Amino acid sequence: AAFAVVGCSKIAASWFPERRFALFMGMMVAIGTMGAAFGLRAISPLINTYGWKQTIFYGAVISLVLSILMWLVIRDRPAIVNVPVTEKTVAQLPVLQSLSEVIFCRQDWYAAIFAALMYVPTLAFGALWGIPYLVEAHGFSQSQAGFLTSLLFIGWMFGGPIYGWVSDHIGRRNLPMYFANISTFGISLWVIYGQGFTEFTLAIAMFLLGACSSGFLIAFVVTREKNRPEIAGTAIGFINMLNTFGGALLQLVIGWTLDVVAADVVFTEAGKSFSLLDYQKALTCIPVCLIIAFFFLTRIKETYCIVKHED
């Protein structure tokens, strides 16, 4: 599935105007996030009716049809369609040379680490620890917790395009990322340390957490603008790798911290159940990650929506 983000980003870098790249990224994420927000709810009835094997088979058939349609419809840039594939043209951009350019670009590292730390609320909290936190620490039912957590991804659907449009419109990349970082930090404190939540207030908090944190996607745009167009796919693949790795690593860190700091563990048929204080201690790593992300953001140079290769 990793090819989805990299492939769409490469298409955008090839076909769309440079000043509209952030908007395209936001739209791509908004559409893609629909799967996280509504996919489980939509696929559960199919599994109940046809079984998981048949459902996965139907999914494979649909994917095959989509692949054929993409092969028939999507084209390379007109500038390179008629370029013959010769030894000379292939040798211009060896794989290792493209990768080394990205790896040795400090700005790529700053943007990638910033994105990875900003993705923690979504991948570590929204995709894993959010539901048990809401159920065990705040007493919501599984269905309520699932709905509330899905609002984080729905927030992404709105936030991504808005951040992209605003960034393109004002001709700045860093300013929206600062807003995303600071606002996400404040909302994460509210979600983690707040008490006495009603379902309505927590729904607002989860939606805002997704909408605000989605602004880190502009870091992908910055990475694209700080590298040569020929290696746009490599650069976006690099930041996507670190971005996902950071969120996945924090899933483990939160679980490990819960085991270490837990003082009021309750054993149930489903396993361990932790208290609100235990979760607050373990989830403290989220605002800490956002503080570190702010530091790396200060190291990212403004591109002013212009592709300019930098070290």
Coordinates of C-alpha atoms in Angstrom, one line a residue:
A1 CA 0.0 0.0 0.0
A2 CA 3.0 2.3 0.4
F3 CA 3.1 2.8 -3.4
A4 CA -0.3 4.6 -3.2
V5 CA 1.2 7.7 -1.6
V6 CA 4.4 7.7 -3.5
G7 CA 2.8 7.0 -6.8
C8 CA 0.1 9.7 -6.4
S9 CA 2.7 12.2 -5.2
K10 CA 4.9 11.5 -8.2
I11 CA 2.0 12.0 -10.6
A12 CA 1.2 15.3 -8.9
A13 CA 4.8 16.4 -9.2
S14 CA 4.8 15.6 -12.9
W15 CA 1.5 16.9 -14.0
F16 CA 0.4 19.7 -11.6
P17 CA 1.7 23.2 -11.3
E18 CA 4.3 23.6 -8.5
R19 CA 2.1 26.1 -6.6
R20 CA -0.8 23.6 -6.5
F21 CA 1.2 20.6 -5.2
A22 CA 0.2 21.2 -1.5
L23 CA -3.5 21.3 -2.5
F24 CA -3.2 18.1 -4.4
M25 CA -1.5 16.4 -1.5
G26 CA -4.3 17.5 0.8
M27 CA -7.0 16.2 -1.6
M28 CA -5.2 12.9 -2.0
V29 CA -5.0 12.4 1.7
A30 CA -8.7 13.4 2.2
I31 CA -9.8 10.8 -0.3
G32 CA -7.5 8.2 1.0
T33 CA -8.4 8.8 4.6
M34 CA -12.0 7.8 3.8
G35 CA -10.8 4.3 4.0
A36 CA -9.6 4.7 7.6
A37 CA -12.7 6.6 8.6
F38 CA -15.4 4.5 6.9
G39 CA -13.7 1.3 5.7
L40 CA -14.2 -0.9 8.7
R41 CA -17.8 0.1 9.1
A42 CA -18.4 -0.6 5.4
I43 CA -16.6 -4.0 5.3
S44 CA -18.0 -5.5 8.5
P45 CA -21.4 -6.3 6.9
L46 CA -19.7 -7.9 4.0
I47 CA -17.6 -10.1 6.3
N48 CA -20.7 -11.1 8.2
T49 CA -22.6 -12.0 5.0
Y50 CA -19.9 -13.6 2.8
G51 CA -17.0 -14.4 5.3
W52 CA -13.6 -12.9 5.4
K53 CA -12.0 -15.0 2.6
Q54 CA -14.7 -14.1 0.1
T55 CA -14.6 -10.5 1.1
I56 CA -10.8 -10.3 0.6
F57 CA -11.2 -12.0 -2.8
Y58 CA -13.8 -9.4 -3.9
G59 CA -11.4 -6.7 -2.7
A60 CA -8.6 -8.3 -4.8
V61 CA -10.9 -8.3 -7.9
I62 CA -11.7 -4.6 -7.4
S63 CA -8.0 -3.8 -7.0
L64 CA -7.2 -5.6 -10.2
V65 CA -9.9 -3.7 -12.1
L66 CA -8.5 -0.4 -10.7
S67 CA -5.0 -1.4 -11.7
I68 CA -6.1 -2.0 -15.3
L69 CA -7.9 1.3 -15.5
M70 CA -4.9 3.1 -14.1
W71 CA -2.7 1.4 -16.7
L72 CA -5.0 2.5 -19.5
V73 CA -5.7 6.1 -18.3
I74 CA -2.7 7.5 -16.6
R75 CA 0.1 8.7 -18.8
D76 CA 3.7 9.9 -18.3
R77 CA 4.5 13.6 -18.7
P78 CA 4.4 14.6 -22.4
A79 CA 8.0 15.9 -22.0
I80 CA 9.2 12.4 -21.4
V81 CA 6.7 10.2 -23.3
N82 CA 8.7 10.2 -26.5
V83 CA 12.2 10.0 -25.0
P84 CA 13.7 6.7 -26.0
V85 CA 14.9 4.5 -23.2
T86 CA 18.6 4.2 -24.0
E87 CA 21.6 3.5 -21.9
K88 CA 22.5 7.2 -21.8
T89 CA 19.1 8.3 -20.5
V90 CA 18.9 5.6 -17.9
A91 CA 22.4 6.4 -16.6
Q92 CA 21.5 10.0 -16.0
L93 CA 19.8 9.2 -12.7
P94 CA 21.0 5.9 -11.1
V95 CA 19.0 4.7 -8.2
L96 CA 21.8 5.0 -5.7
Q97 CA 22.7 8.5 -6.8
S98 CA 19.0 9.6 -6.4
L99 CA 18.8 8.0 -3.0
S100 CA 22.1 9.4 -1.9
E101 CA 21.1 12.9 -2.8
V102 CA 18.0 12.6 -0.7
I103 CA 19.8 11.0 2.3
F104 CA 22.6 13.6 2.4
C105 CA 20.1 16.5 2.2
R106 CA 19.8 17.9 5.7
Q107 CA 16.5 19.6 4.9
D108 CA 15.0 16.3 3.9
W109 CA 15.9 14.9 7.3
Y110 CA 14.4 17.9 9.1
A111 CA 11.2 17.6 7.2
A112 CA 11.0 13.8 7.6
I113 CA 11.6 13.9 11.3
F114 CA 9.1 16.7 11.8
A115 CA 6.5 14.7 9.8
A116 CA 7.2 11.5 11.7
L117 CA 6.7 13.2 15.1
M118 CA 3.6 15.0 14.0
Y119 CA 2.1 11.7 12.7
V120 CA 2.3 10.2 16.2
P121 CA -1.2 11.4 17.3
T122 CA -2.7 9.7 14.3
L123 CA -0.9 6.4 14.0
A124 CA 0.0 5.8 17.7
F125 CA -3.1 7.2 19.3
G126 CA -5.9 7.2 16.7
A127 CA -5.0 3.9 15.1
L128 CA -4.2 1.9 18.2
W129 CA -4.3 3.3 21.7
G130 CA -7.3 5.7 21.3
I131 CA -10.0 3.1 21.7
P132 CA -8.7 1.4 24.8
Y133 CA -7.9 4.8 26.3
L134 CA -11.5 6.0 25.9
V135 CA -13.0 2.7 27.1
E136 CA -10.8 2.0 30.1
A137 CA -9.9 5.6 31.2
H138 CA -13.1 7.4 30.4
G139 CA -15.8 4.7 30.5
F140 CA -17.0 4.9 26.9
S141 CA -18.4 1.8 25.2
Q142 CA -16.5 0.1 22.4
S143 CA -18.9 1.5 19.8
Q144 CA -18.7 5.0 21.2
A145 CA -14.9 4.8 21.3
G146 CA -14.7 3.5 17.8
F147 CA -16.9 6.4 16.6
L148 CA -14.9 9.0 18.5
T149 CA -11.6 7.7 17.2
S150 CA -12.9 7.7 13.6
L151 CA -13.6 11.4 14.0
L152 CA -9.8 11.9 14.1
F153 CA -9.6 10.6 10.5
I154 CA -12.6 12.6 9.4
G155 CA -10.7 15.6 10.7
W156 CA -7.9 14.7 8.4
M157 CA -10.4 14.6 5.5
F158 CA -11.2 18.3 6.1
G159 CA -7.8 19.5 7.4
G160 CA -5.6 18.1 4.6
P161 CA -7.2 20.1 1.7
I162 CA -7.6 23.2 3.8
Y163 CA -3.9 23.3 4.8
G164 CA -2.9 22.6 1.2
W165 CA -5.1 25.4 -0.2
V166 CA -4.0 27.9 2.4
S167 CA -0.3 27.1 1.9
D168 CA -0.6 27.5 -1.8
H169 CA -2.7 30.7 -1.5
I170 CA -0.3 32.5 0.8
G171 CA 2.8 31.2 -0.9
R172 CA 4.3 29.9 2.4
R173 CA 5.0 26.4 3.7
N174 CA 6.4 27.0 7.2
L175 CA 3.6 29.2 8.6
P176 CA 0.9 26.5 8.2
M177 CA 3.2 23.9 9.7
Y178 CA 3.8 26.1 12.8
F179 CA 0.0 26.5 13.2
A180 CA -0.4 22.7 12.8
N181 CA 2.3 21.9 15.4
I182 CA 1.2 24.4 18.1
S183 CA -2.6 23.7 17.7
T184 CA -2.0 19.9 17.8
F185 CA 0.1 20.3 20.9
G186 CA -2.7 22.2 22.7
I187 CA -5.4 19.8 21.6
S188 CA -3.3 16.7 22.6
L189 CA -3.0 18.2 26.1
W190 CA -6.7 18.6 26.2
V191 CA -7.4 15.0 25.1
I192 CA -4.8 13.4 27.4
Y193 CA -5.2 15.4 30.6
G194 CA -8.8 16.6 30.4
Q195 CA -11.4 14.9 32.6
G196 CA -15.2 14.8 32.7
F197 CA -15.6 14.5 29.0
T198 CA -19.0 14.2 27.4
E199 CA -19.3 12.4 24.1
F200 CA -20.0 15.7 22.4
T201 CA -16.9 17.5 23.8
L202 CA -14.6 14.6 23.1
A203 CA -16.0 14.4 19.5
I204 CA -15.0 18.0 19.0
A205 CA -11.5 17.3 20.5
M206 CA -10.9 14.2 18.3
F207 CA -12.1 16.0 15.1
L208 CA -9.8 19.0 15.9
L209 CA -6.9 16.7 16.7
G210 CA -7.1 15.1 13.2
A211 CA -7.8 18.4 11.4
C212 CA -5.0 20.3 13.0
S213 CA -2.3 17.5 12.9
S214 CA -3.0 16.9 9.2
G215 CA -1.0 20.1 8.5
F216 CA 2.3 18.1 8.7
L217 CA 1.5 16.9 5.1
I218 CA 3.1 20.2 3.9
A219 CA 6.4 18.7 5.0
F220 CA 6.0 16.3 2.0
V221 CA 5.6 19.3 -0.2
V222 CA 8.7 20.9 1.3
T223 CA 10.7 17.8 0.6
R224 CA 9.5 17.8 -3.0
E225 CA 10.5 21.4 -3.4
K226 CA 13.9 21.0 -1.9
N227 CA 14.9 18.2 -4.3
R228 CA 15.3 18.1 -8.1
P229 CA 12.1 17.1 -9.9
E230 CA 13.8 14.0 -11.3
I231 CA 14.0 12.5 -7.8
A232 CA 10.7 13.7 -6.5
G233 CA 9.5 10.1 -6.1
T234 CA 12.6 9.1 -4.2
A235 CA 12.3 12.1 -1.9
I236 CA 8.7 11.5 -1.1
G237 CA 9.3 7.8 -0.5
F238 CA 12.0 8.7 2.0
I239 CA 9.9 11.0 4.0
N240 CA 6.9 8.6 3.9
M241 CA 9.2 5.8 5.2
L242 CA 10.4 7.8 8.2
N243 CA 6.9 9.2 8.8
T244 CA 5.3 5.8 9.1
F245 CA 8.2 4.4 11.1
G246 CA 7.9 7.1 13.7
G247 CA 4.2 6.5 14.3
A248 CA 4.6 2.8 14.4
L249 CA 7.6 3.0 16.9
L250 CA 5.5 5.1 19.3
Q251 CA 2.8 2.5 19.3
L252 CA 5.3 0.2 20.9
V253 CA 6.7 2.9 23.2
I254 CA 3.3 3.7 24.6
G255 CA 2.5 0.1 25.3
W256 CA 5.9 -0.5 26.9
T257 CA 5.5 2.7 29.0
L258 CA 2.0 1.5 30.2
D259 CA 3.5 -1.8 31.4
V260 CA 6.3 0.1 33.2
V261 CA 4.3 2.9 34.9
A262 CA 1.0 1.0 35.6
A263 CA 0.0 1.2 39.2
D264 CA -3.7 0.2 39.1
V265 CA -3.8 -2.7 36.6
V266 CA -7.0 -4.6 36.5
F267 CA -7.0 -8.0 34.8
T268 CA -10.1 -8.9 32.8
E269 CA -11.0 -11.6 30.3
A270 CA -9.7 -9.4 27.5
G271 CA -6.4 -8.8 29.3
K272 CA -4.9 -5.8 31.2
S273 CA -7.0 -2.7 31.9
F274 CA -5.2 0.5 32.9
S275 CA -6.4 3.5 34.8
L276 CA -6.6 7.1 33.6
L277 CA -3.4 8.1 35.4
D278 CA -1.6 5.2 33.8
Y279 CA -2.7 6.3 30.3
Q280 CA -1.8 9.9 31.1
K281 CA 1.7 8.9 32.0
A282 CA 2.2 6.7 28.9
L283 CA 0.6 9.2 26.5
T284 CA 2.8 12.0 27.7
C285 CA 5.2 11.0 24.9
I286 CA 2.7 12.5 22.4
P287 CA 3.1 16.1 23.5
V288 CA 6.8 15.5 24.0
C289 CA 7.1 14.4 20.4
L290 CA 5.3 17.5 19.3
I291 CA 7.7 19.7 21.2
I292 CA 10.6 17.9 19.5
A293 CA 8.9 18.4 16.2
F294 CA 8.7 22.1 16.8
F295 CA 12.5 22.2 17.2
F296 CA 13.0 20.4 13.8
L297 CA 10.5 22.7 12.2
T298 CA 12.6 25.7 13.2
R299 CA 15.4 24.2 11.1
I300 CA 13.3 23.9 7.9
K301 CA 14.0 26.7 5.5
E302 CA 11.0 28.4 3.8
T303 CA 10.6 27.5 0.1
Y304 CA 8.0 30.1 -0.8
C305 CA 6.4 27.4 -3.0
I306 CA 9.4 27.3 -5.3
V307 CA 11.3 24.2 -6.3
K308 CA 14.9 24.9 -5.3
H309 CA 17.5 22.2 -4.7
E310 CA 19.2 22.6 -1.3
D311 CA 21.6 20.6 0.9

